[in-house]
Amino acid sequence: MAQTGTEAARPALGHYLKGHLREYGILIALVAIMLFFQVMTDGTLMKPVNLTNLFLQNSYIIIMALGMLLVIVAGHIDLSVGSVAGFIGALAAVMIVNWGWPTPVVLLACLIVGTIIGAAQGYWIAYWRIPSFIVTLAGMLVFRGMTLWLLNGQSVGPFPKGFQLLSTGFVPDIFGPDKPNITAFVLGLAAATAIVVFAFRARARQMRYGIEDEPFIAFAVRNGVIALALAYISWLLATYRGLPNVLITMAVLISAYTFLTTSTTLGRRIYAIGGNEKAAKLSGIRTEWLTFLTFCNMGLLAALAGLIFAARLNTATPKAGVSFELDVIAAVFIGGASMSGGSGKIVGAVIGAFIMGVMNNGMSILGVGIDYQQVIKGLVLLAAVIFDVYNKSKQG
Amino acid sequence: MTPILEMRGITKTFPGVKALDNVNLTVLPGEIHAICGENGAGKSTLMKVLSGVYPHGSYEGEIFYEGEAMAFRGIAESEARGIIIIHQELALVPLLSIAENIFLGNENASGGVINWPETYTRTSALLKKVGLSEAPTTPVDKLGVGKQQLVEIAKALSKEVRLLILDEPTASLQENDSQKLLDLLIEFRAQGIACILISHKLNEIRHVADRVTIIRDGATVSTIDCKTEEISEARIIRDMVGRDMAHRYPPRDVAIGEMLMEVEGWNVWHPEHAERQMIRNVSLNVRAGEVVGIAGLMGSGRTELAMSIFGRSYGRNISGEVRLRGKAVDTSTVPTAIAAGLAYVTEDRKGLGLVLPETILRNTTLSAMHKVSTYGVVDPGAERKVAEDYRTALKIRTPSVFQKVMNLSGGNQQKVVLSKWLFTDPAVLILDEPTRGIDVGAKFEIYGIINDLAAQGRGVIVISSEMPELLGMCDRIYVMNEGAFVGELAKGDASQEKIMSMIVKG
């Protein structure tokens, strides 16, 4: 009797995995894609130089994907983020290079301008109920045009050293300048440990409430893989130049937004708005205000992404940020967010962005033409969403 | 007489659930056959088996129609044989005209080009048959629900219907529209069209049905022939719920206390048509421990009144005063109305009441998340406890509070909405059609909850289209018509006739 009791309490592993295919599927897909390119590129993909590049190349997409996830969860879309990022990069260049403003002032000013842009778009969407597709499509054109106007159609640069550190800087090694970079490895290990500790604590708490249904083996494998991957990646980075500054920024933002979406009333209310806006409003939630905030936040993150991108290129160009919005939106949907709003996870969006990033990077190393790259990326997006819909229909 | 339809030993299983278990149903030519059963008893599943929505092979058992064994693989095949089903949620395209809707997918066309004159002529003839005097070009969204129902029936007639299936056709209709519809069914019976009527409303079954089949838990319980047997509500209810219901409304010790809420001189204008006044100078009050009803026809402004009081969620140019315990309170937004101690349980559970893709737990705490969080961070343990407490207290039937609310039955969904509002600890609850679309057993439980609320010293306002419900539950009833209160009746004084005459006299 006791035997059957425990079995009933602990669902079978296979059954559990089937129910959560989507969540594991995307992680498995990322690992598979990385293995594929690792083999196809004869190990170039995971070389420390390339890995560092991979983070630098995708940081701005990932940062914008965090904001875009909230926008999409709230039931909206933002097509303007690429143009806004480009515009902010141009604005920073003009402020620093042409006007000679100090870097910290420029950074602050640019982030504020980005938030205001988000607010300006969010105002029409939230309070006037103009479809976000239209408002941000207009924003996409407006800010692309303003970028051209600001730069007079030319590239402006270069930036001072301090500004470049935003993207190309590395965390200095406190243990001395020799390779490998011990600080990087130690920080990586610390992050891996922290993730495992937090996971165990969360699991223990959930067990206490009796709401944990993940079998231990799945829990252990999932967290083990993540911790080992972190440790391995930080070791690889340590053998090159250490941790890029931007990686720290990303890690902090990813943690903060994960916390926001899962544990705060603010995050929960945004999900409720996406799930049923009218019901949320009648439940006393200030739906307009929260929608407005979501777009302010998107503007802020687009500005940050624009600054990082400009710092990476060390110049602001009129073309900066073109079609970024598509990569960002694709990342969120590959990550499992629902087109109709109300569902989606930060970690999904991040993994989605990495899938796109690894494919870009891997195909470029292989010398696949830009034509084929586009086709393949499009098909991957379609496949991910079809997989999603198929899964849902099977679960009924 | 050979039956037009015979379903024998129908068994349909979904993963983990036996939805139908050896169901037998016989329908005679030209009879109105009612099917009764609680929500989830399997009525709709049975009709989906019949119409081919669940194709042949996905169920066990046999279907004989006009003497032949049938194996429908889809709805098109059953329609071709004259079996037409009209669903509870109407399947009309709102922006298309009546004529376009009637012939949608079945257009009067040659070579893909529509013959409009013929379409309009045929539509007019069909509309005449169902007694609808509207132009065939009228867009369907300009019609009320009652008329839309008639358009659906006209659509069925256009397909040479032999067996008409109506799934709760009068659930959202007013008294006179329902009557019209039922008369139409009687007329069809005279023309030899058989009809299956799924309904919760026992009085209309008694009115039109020739025979009644009662389904409980996926199995046929009994078939009653109305010609040979006296058909009583008690008998039907007993067969439906499997127990006697001595009292349809649970008794309550009435203990009415201090004045809780007063609304005075309430006026509301239409949100789009600024010149239309929707609520005219309404004043009402409710005391602690009192259950107050608002009676009135659909469209009389009951929902508009409630929603305009609750955070001005409806209308514009709102004037009037709301007092709670004698003090004027601000109810101009939903958050301030909640803070003042008001709660509004909507009539549109799925559209306005619940976040369907989220869990019971999250829906329960949605309106008062601050109670289970500190500095905006939710405490999952405290939240869980709240959800579990309400699940126990309101007897929400679910394997876990992490179940998504879209997977619950209507009665359980309503209990989740009630949980959400109880968690805000309101002084006054406005319940708008609290038992709509809920089966008899769950209704009884909702009545019990209402009584408990009153016993806790809260004020309860119940809006309902079902007069027996108001008469059974309320201590006092306001009668509403065309946006104004036209009368007030104390419990002992009220009767259906009095309420109706007040409405008619205006």
mmCIF file of N, CA and C in Angstrom, chain B residues 370-456:
data_model
loop_
_atom_site.group_PDB
_atom_site.id
_atom_site.type_symbol
_atom_site.label_atom_id
_atom_site.label_comp_id
_atom_site.label_asym_id
_atom_site.label_seq_id
_atom_site.Cartn_x
_atom_site.Cartn_y
_atom_site.Cartn_z
ATOM 1 N N HIS B 370 -2.162 42.104 -2.723
ATOM 2 C CA HIS B 370 -1.374 42.749 -1.664
ATOM 3 C C HIS B 370 -1.478 41.993 -0.350
ATOM 4 N N LYS B 371 -2.560 41.218 -0.190
ATOM 5 C CA LYS B 371 -2.733 40.487 1.068
ATOM 6 C C LYS B 371 -1.800 39.296 1.179
ATOM 7 N N VAL B 372 -1.263 38.838 0.062
ATOM 8 C CA VAL B 372 -0.347 37.698 0.124
ATOM 9 C C VAL B 372 1.042 38.112 -0.363
ATOM 10 N N SER B 373 1.356 39.414 -0.248
ATOM 11 C CA SER B 373 2.674 39.830 -0.689
ATOM 12 C C SER B 373 3.222 40.928 0.217
ATOM 13 N N THR B 374 4.550 41.029 0.244
ATOM 14 C CA THR B 374 5.183 42.122 0.964
ATOM 15 C C THR B 374 6.071 42.879 -0.008
ATOM 16 N N TYR B 375 5.968 44.175 -0.016
ATOM 17 C CA TYR B 375 6.697 45.030 -0.961
ATOM 18 C C TYR B 375 6.602 44.505 -2.389
ATOM 19 N N GLY B 376 5.431 44.063 -2.751
ATOM 20 C CA GLY B 376 5.234 43.634 -4.139
ATOM 21 C C GLY B 376 5.790 42.266 -4.469
ATOM 22 N N VAL B 377 6.305 41.528 -3.471
ATOM 23 C CA VAL B 377 6.806 40.183 -3.737
ATOM 24 C C VAL B 377 5.814 39.181 -3.148
ATOM 25 N N VAL B 378 5.330 38.284 -4.001
ATOM 26 C CA VAL B 378 4.289 37.352 -3.589
ATOM 27 C C VAL B 378 4.867 36.241 -2.715
ATOM 28 N N ASP B 379 4.180 35.921 -1.634
ATOM 29 C CA ASP B 379 4.564 34.798 -0.780
ATOM 30 C C ASP B 379 3.782 33.566 -1.244
ATOM 31 N N PRO B 380 4.454 32.628 -1.922
ATOM 32 C CA PRO B 380 3.705 31.511 -2.524
ATOM 33 C C PRO B 380 2.994 30.651 -1.485
ATOM 34 N N GLY B 381 3.562 30.540 -0.282
ATOM 35 C CA GLY B 381 2.937 29.703 0.745
ATOM 36 C C GLY B 381 1.627 30.299 1.219
ATOM 37 N N ALA B 382 1.670 31.590 1.524
ATOM 38 C CA ALA B 382 0.456 32.266 1.983
ATOM 39 C C ALA B 382 -0.618 32.212 0.897
ATOM 40 N N GLU B 383 -0.186 32.386 -0.350
ATOM 41 C CA GLU B 383 -1.128 32.382 -1.459
ATOM 42 C C GLU B 383 -1.789 31.017 -1.607
ATOM 43 N N ARG B 384 -0.954 29.987 -1.490
ATOM 44 C CA ARG B 384 -1.464 28.630 -1.596
ATOM 45 C C ARG B 384 -2.531 28.372 -0.535
ATOM 46 N N LYS B 385 -2.230 28.833 0.691
ATOM 47 C CA LYS B 385 -3.140 28.582 1.785
ATOM 48 C C LYS B 385 -4.487 29.244 1.525
ATOM 49 N N VAL B 386 -4.442 30.493 1.029
ATOM 50 C CA VAL B 386 -5.679 31.204 0.720
ATOM 51 C C VAL B 386 -6.500 30.410 -0.292
ATOM 52 N N ALA B 387 -5.832 29.980 -1.368
ATOM 53 C CA ALA B 387 -6.554 29.252 -2.420
ATOM 54 C C ALA B 387 -7.139 27.955 -1.882
ATOM 55 N N GLU B 388 -6.360 27.246 -1.070
ATOM 56 C CA GLU B 388 -6.853 25.980 -0.512
ATOM 57 C C GLU B 388 -8.040 26.211 0.419
ATOM 58 N N ASP B 389 -7.953 27.283 1.208
ATOM 59 C CA ASP B 389 -9.045 27.577 2.136
ATOM 60 C C ASP B 389 -10.352 27.806 1.386
ATOM 61 N N TYR B 390 -10.282 28.609 0.322
ATOM 62 C CA TYR B 390 -11.509 28.872 -0.446
ATOM 63 C C TYR B 390 -11.976 27.635 -1.187
ATOM 64 N N ARG B 391 -11.020 26.838 -1.636
ATOM 65 C CA ARG B 391 -11.396 25.602 -2.320
ATOM 66 C C ARG B 391 -12.215 24.720 -1.381
ATOM 67 N N THR B 392 -11.781 24.638 -0.128
ATOM 68 C CA THR B 392 -12.515 23.833 0.852
ATOM 69 C C THR B 392 -13.843 24.495 1.201
ATOM 70 N N ALA B 393 -13.783 25.794 1.495
ATOM 71 C CA ALA B 393 -14.973 26.486 1.988
ATOM 72 C C ALA B 393 -16.085 26.487 0.941
ATOM 73 N N LEU B 394 -15.736 26.706 -0.324
ATOM 74 C CA LEU B 394 -16.772 26.793 -1.366
ATOM 75 C C LEU B 394 -16.947 25.468 -2.111
ATOM 76 N N LYS B 395 -16.245 24.425 -1.657
ATOM 77 C CA LYS B 395 -16.351 23.093 -2.274
ATOM 78 C C LYS B 395 -16.083 23.147 -3.780
ATOM 79 N N ILE B 396 -14.960 23.745 -4.161
ATOM 80 C CA ILE B 396 -14.578 23.768 -5.575
ATOM 81 C C ILE B 396 -14.027 22.386 -5.917
ATOM 82 N N ARG B 397 -14.648 21.734 -6.895
ATOM 83 C CA ARG B 397 -14.239 20.368 -7.220
ATOM 84 C C ARG B 397 -13.129 20.395 -8.259
ATOM 85 N N THR B 398 -11.928 20.101 -7.807
ATOM 86 C CA THR B 398 -10.765 20.130 -8.685
ATOM 87 C C THR B 398 -9.674 19.280 -8.050
ATOM 88 N N PRO B 399 -8.867 18.648 -8.888
ATOM 89 C CA PRO B 399 -7.769 17.863 -8.304
ATOM 90 C C PRO B 399 -6.751 18.748 -7.586
ATOM 91 N N SER B 400 -6.596 19.989 -8.032
ATOM 92 C CA SER B 400 -5.610 20.858 -7.386
ATOM 93 C C SER B 400 -5.908 22.308 -7.704
ATOM 94 N N VAL B 401 -5.427 23.220 -6.839
ATOM 95 C CA VAL B 401 -5.653 24.640 -7.101
ATOM 96 C C VAL B 401 -4.750 25.133 -8.226
ATOM 97 N N PHE B 402 -3.903 24.251 -8.760
ATOM 98 C CA PHE B 402 -3.059 24.642 -9.886
ATOM 99 C C PHE B 402 -3.689 24.260 -11.214
ATOM 100 N N GLN B 403 -4.924 23.819 -11.147
ATOM 101 C CA GLN B 403 -5.700 23.542 -12.347
ATOM 102 C C GLN B 403 -6.023 24.869 -13.033
ATOM 103 N N LYS B 404 -5.952 24.879 -14.361
ATOM 104 C CA LYS B 404 -6.342 26.100 -15.072
ATOM 105 C C LYS B 404 -7.864 26.240 -15.045
ATOM 106 N N VAL B 405 -8.351 27.456 -14.846
ATOM 107 C CA VAL B 405 -9.794 27.614 -14.661
ATOM 108 C C VAL B 405 -10.566 27.285 -15.932
ATOM 109 N N MET B 406 -9.913 27.358 -17.103
ATOM 110 C CA MET B 406 -10.666 27.047 -18.315
ATOM 111 C C MET B 406 -11.082 25.577 -18.359
ATOM 112 N N ASN B 407 -10.444 24.727 -17.543
ATOM 113 C CA ASN B 407 -10.806 23.312 -17.535
ATOM 114 C C ASN B 407 -11.901 22.974 -16.532
ATOM 115 N N LEU B 408 -12.441 23.993 -15.852
ATOM 116 C CA LEU B 408 -13.456 23.722 -14.837
ATOM 117 C C LEU B 408 -14.861 23.829 -15.431
ATOM 118 N N SER B 409 -15.820 23.209 -14.721
ATOM 119 C CA SER B 409 -17.215 23.338 -15.137
ATOM 120 C C SER B 409 -17.733 24.718 -14.729
ATOM 121 N N GLY B 410 -18.880 25.105 -15.303
ATOM 122 C CA GLY B 410 -19.429 26.428 -15.025
ATOM 123 C C GLY B 410 -19.616 26.707 -13.532
ATOM 124 N N GLY B 411 -20.135 25.729 -12.823
ATOM 125 C CA GLY B 411 -20.381 25.923 -11.396
ATOM 126 C C GLY B 411 -19.085 26.161 -10.623
ATOM 127 N N ASN B 412 -18.069 25.375 -10.945
ATOM 128 C CA ASN B 412 -16.792 25.544 -10.254
ATOM 129 C C ASN B 412 -16.121 26.846 -10.641
ATOM 130 N N GLN B 413 -16.272 27.244 -11.909
ATOM 131 C CA GLN B 413 -15.732 28.535 -12.320
ATOM 132 C C GLN B 413 -16.374 29.662 -11.522
ATOM 133 N N GLN B 414 -17.682 29.560 -11.366
ATOM 134 C CA GLN B 414 -18.376 30.608 -10.617
ATOM 135 C C GLN B 414 -17.866 30.665 -9.174
ATOM 136 N N LYS B 415 -17.571 29.500 -8.613
ATOM 137 C CA LYS B 415 -17.051 29.484 -7.245
ATOM 138 C C LYS B 415 -15.671 30.134 -7.181
ATOM 139 N N VAL B 416 -14.890 29.983 -8.242
ATOM 140 C CA VAL B 416 -13.571 30.639 -8.254
ATOM 141 C C VAL B 416 -13.756 32.157 -8.288
ATOM 142 N N VAL B 417 -14.710 32.628 -9.107
ATOM 143 C CA VAL B 417 -14.967 34.072 -9.152
ATOM 144 C C VAL B 417 -15.406 34.556 -7.767
ATOM 145 N N LEU B 418 -16.279 33.781 -7.133
ATOM 146 C CA LEU B 418 -16.731 34.166 -5.786
ATOM 147 C C LEU B 418 -15.556 34.189 -4.807
ATOM 148 N N SER B 419 -14.662 33.204 -4.928
ATOM 149 C CA SER B 419 -13.487 33.170 -4.044
ATOM 150 C C SER B 419 -12.690 34.453 -4.187
ATOM 151 N N LYS B 420 -12.498 34.852 -5.455
ATOM 152 C CA LYS B 420 -11.701 36.048 -5.706
ATOM 153 C C LYS B 420 -12.292 37.238 -4.980
ATOM 154 N N TRP B 421 -13.612 37.375 -5.041
ATOM 155 C CA TRP B 421 -14.230 38.550 -4.426
ATOM 156 C C TRP B 421 -14.323 38.415 -2.920
ATOM 157 N N LEU B 422 -14.531 37.186 -2.423
ATOM 158 C CA LEU B 422 -14.574 37.019 -0.970
ATOM 159 C C LEU B 422 -13.225 37.373 -0.365
ATOM 160 N N PHE B 423 -12.150 37.090 -1.104
ATOM 161 C CA PHE B 423 -10.816 37.368 -0.578
ATOM 162 C C PHE B 423 -10.572 38.876 -0.416
ATOM 163 N N THR B 424 -11.348 39.706 -1.132
ATOM 164 C CA THR B 424 -11.205 41.151 -0.928
ATOM 165 C C THR B 424 -11.989 41.598 0.307
ATOM 166 N N ASP B 425 -12.687 40.666 0.929
ATOM 167 C CA ASP B 425 -13.483 40.928 2.130
ATOM 168 C C ASP B 425 -14.443 42.102 1.949
ATOM 169 N N PRO B 426 -15.354 41.998 0.990
ATOM 170 C CA PRO B 426 -16.239 43.126 0.699
ATOM 171 C C PRO B 426 -17.376 43.252 1.711
ATOM 172 N N ALA B 427 -17.870 44.491 1.884
ATOM 173 C CA ALA B 427 -19.053 44.699 2.714
ATOM 174 C C ALA B 427 -20.299 44.363 1.906
ATOM 175 N N VAL B 428 -20.285 44.730 0.629
ATOM 176 C CA VAL B 428 -21.443 44.510 -0.227
ATOM 177 C C VAL B 428 -21.004 43.792 -1.497
ATOM 178 N N LEU B 429 -21.715 42.713 -1.829
ATOM 179 C CA LEU B 429 -21.443 42.008 -3.086
ATOM 180 C C LEU B 429 -22.613 42.185 -4.035
ATOM 181 N N ILE B 430 -22.306 42.539 -5.265
ATOM 182 C CA ILE B 430 -23.340 42.555 -6.288
ATOM 183 C C ILE B 430 -23.131 41.328 -7.151
ATOM 184 N N LEU B 431 -24.107 40.415 -7.173
ATOM 185 C CA LEU B 431 -23.991 39.182 -7.945
ATOM 186 C C LEU B 431 -24.896 39.291 -9.168
ATOM 187 N N ASP B 432 -24.281 39.332 -10.342
ATOM 188 C CA ASP B 432 -25.039 39.503 -11.577
ATOM 189 C C ASP B 432 -25.255 38.128 -12.209
ATOM 190 N N GLU B 433 -26.479 37.664 -12.229
ATOM 191 C CA GLU B 433 -26.824 36.346 -12.763
ATOM 192 C C GLU B 433 -25.876 35.274 -12.208
ATOM 193 N N PRO B 434 -25.864 35.098 -10.893
ATOM 194 C CA PRO B 434 -24.858 34.203 -10.313
ATOM 195 C C PRO B 434 -25.042 32.739 -10.678
ATOM 196 N N THR B 435 -26.207 32.350 -11.157
ATOM 197 C CA THR B 435 -26.402 30.927 -11.460
ATOM 198 C C THR B 435 -26.635 30.662 -12.936
ATOM 199 N N ARG B 436 -26.306 31.634 -13.787
ATOM 200 C CA ARG B 436 -26.531 31.408 -15.222
ATOM 201 C C ARG B 436 -25.613 30.301 -15.750
ATOM 202 N N GLY B 437 -26.224 29.388 -16.508
ATOM 203 C CA GLY B 437 -25.434 28.327 -17.128
ATOM 204 C C GLY B 437 -24.826 27.361 -16.128
ATOM 205 N N ILE B 438 -25.448 27.257 -14.971
ATOM 206 C CA ILE B 438 -24.932 26.351 -13.946
ATOM 207 C C ILE B 438 -25.993 25.300 -13.678
ATOM 208 N N ASP B 439 -25.572 24.055 -13.454
ATOM 209 C CA ASP B 439 -26.565 23.009 -13.287
ATOM 210 C C ASP B 439 -27.220 23.073 -11.904
ATOM 211 N N VAL B 440 -28.276 22.280 -11.769
ATOM 212 C CA VAL B 440 -29.137 22.392 -10.585
ATOM 213 C C VAL B 440 -28.377 22.184 -9.276
ATOM 214 N N GLY B 441 -27.521 21.155 -9.258
ATOM 215 C CA GLY B 441 -26.800 20.864 -8.018
ATOM 216 C C GLY B 441 -25.921 22.021 -7.593
ATOM 217 N N ALA B 442 -25.182 22.586 -8.574
ATOM 218 C CA ALA B 442 -24.280 23.682 -8.257
ATOM 219 C C ALA B 442 -25.057 24.939 -7.880
ATOM 220 N N LYS B 443 -26.214 25.123 -8.501
ATOM 221 C CA LYS B 443 -27.054 26.275 -8.148
ATOM 222 C C LYS B 443 -27.363 26.263 -6.660
ATOM 223 N N PHE B 444 -27.761 25.083 -6.194
ATOM 224 C CA PHE B 444 -28.118 24.945 -4.790
ATOM 225 C C PHE B 444 -26.951 25.357 -3.904
ATOM 226 N N GLU B 445 -25.741 24.961 -4.314
ATOM 227 C CA GLU B 445 -24.555 25.322 -3.529
ATOM 228 C C GLU B 445 -24.310 26.823 -3.554
ATOM 229 N N ILE B 446 -24.530 27.439 -4.722
ATOM 230 C CA ILE B 446 -24.329 28.895 -4.823
ATOM 231 C C ILE B 446 -25.332 29.598 -3.894
ATOM 232 N N TYR B 447 -26.567 29.103 -3.862
ATOM 233 C CA TYR B 447 -27.558 29.702 -2.959
ATOM 234 C C TYR B 447 -27.073 29.593 -1.520
ATOM 235 N N GLY B 448 -26.496 28.440 -1.193
ATOM 236 C CA GLY B 448 -25.977 28.249 0.155
ATOM 237 C C GLY B 448 -24.882 29.266 0.470
ATOM 238 N N ILE B 449 -24.017 29.514 -0.534
ATOM 239 C CA ILE B 449 -22.938 30.489 -0.338
ATOM 240 C C ILE B 449 -23.525 31.878 -0.115
ATOM 241 N N ILE B 450 -24.549 32.216 -0.892
ATOM 242 C CA ILE B 450 -25.185 33.531 -0.729
ATOM 243 C C ILE B 450 -25.735 33.671 0.693
ATOM 244 N N ASN B 451 -26.361 32.609 1.161
ATOM 245 C CA ASN B 451 -26.882 32.651 2.534
ATOM 246 C C ASN B 451 -25.768 32.843 3.555
ATOM 247 N N ASP B 452 -24.655 32.143 3.338
ATOM 248 C CA ASP B 452 -23.523 32.296 4.256
ATOM 249 C C ASP B 452 -23.016 33.734 4.274
ATOM 250 N N LEU B 453 -22.954 34.328 3.081
ATOM 251 C CA LEU B 453 -22.467 35.708 2.991
ATOM 252 C C LEU B 453 -23.352 36.635 3.808
ATOM 253 N N ALA B 454 -24.654 36.445 3.667
ATOM 254 C CA ALA B 454 -25.576 37.287 4.423
ATOM 255 C C ALA B 454 -25.414 37.032 5.918
ATOM 256 N N ALA B 455 -25.239 35.759 6.269
ATOM 257 C CA ALA B 455 -25.074 35.419 7.689
ATOM 258 C C ALA B 455 -23.817 36.046 8.276
ATOM 259 N N GLN B 456 -22.812 36.270 7.417
ATOM 260 C CA GLN B 456 -21.588 36.929 7.896
ATOM 261 C C GLN B 456 -21.785 38.437 8.057
#
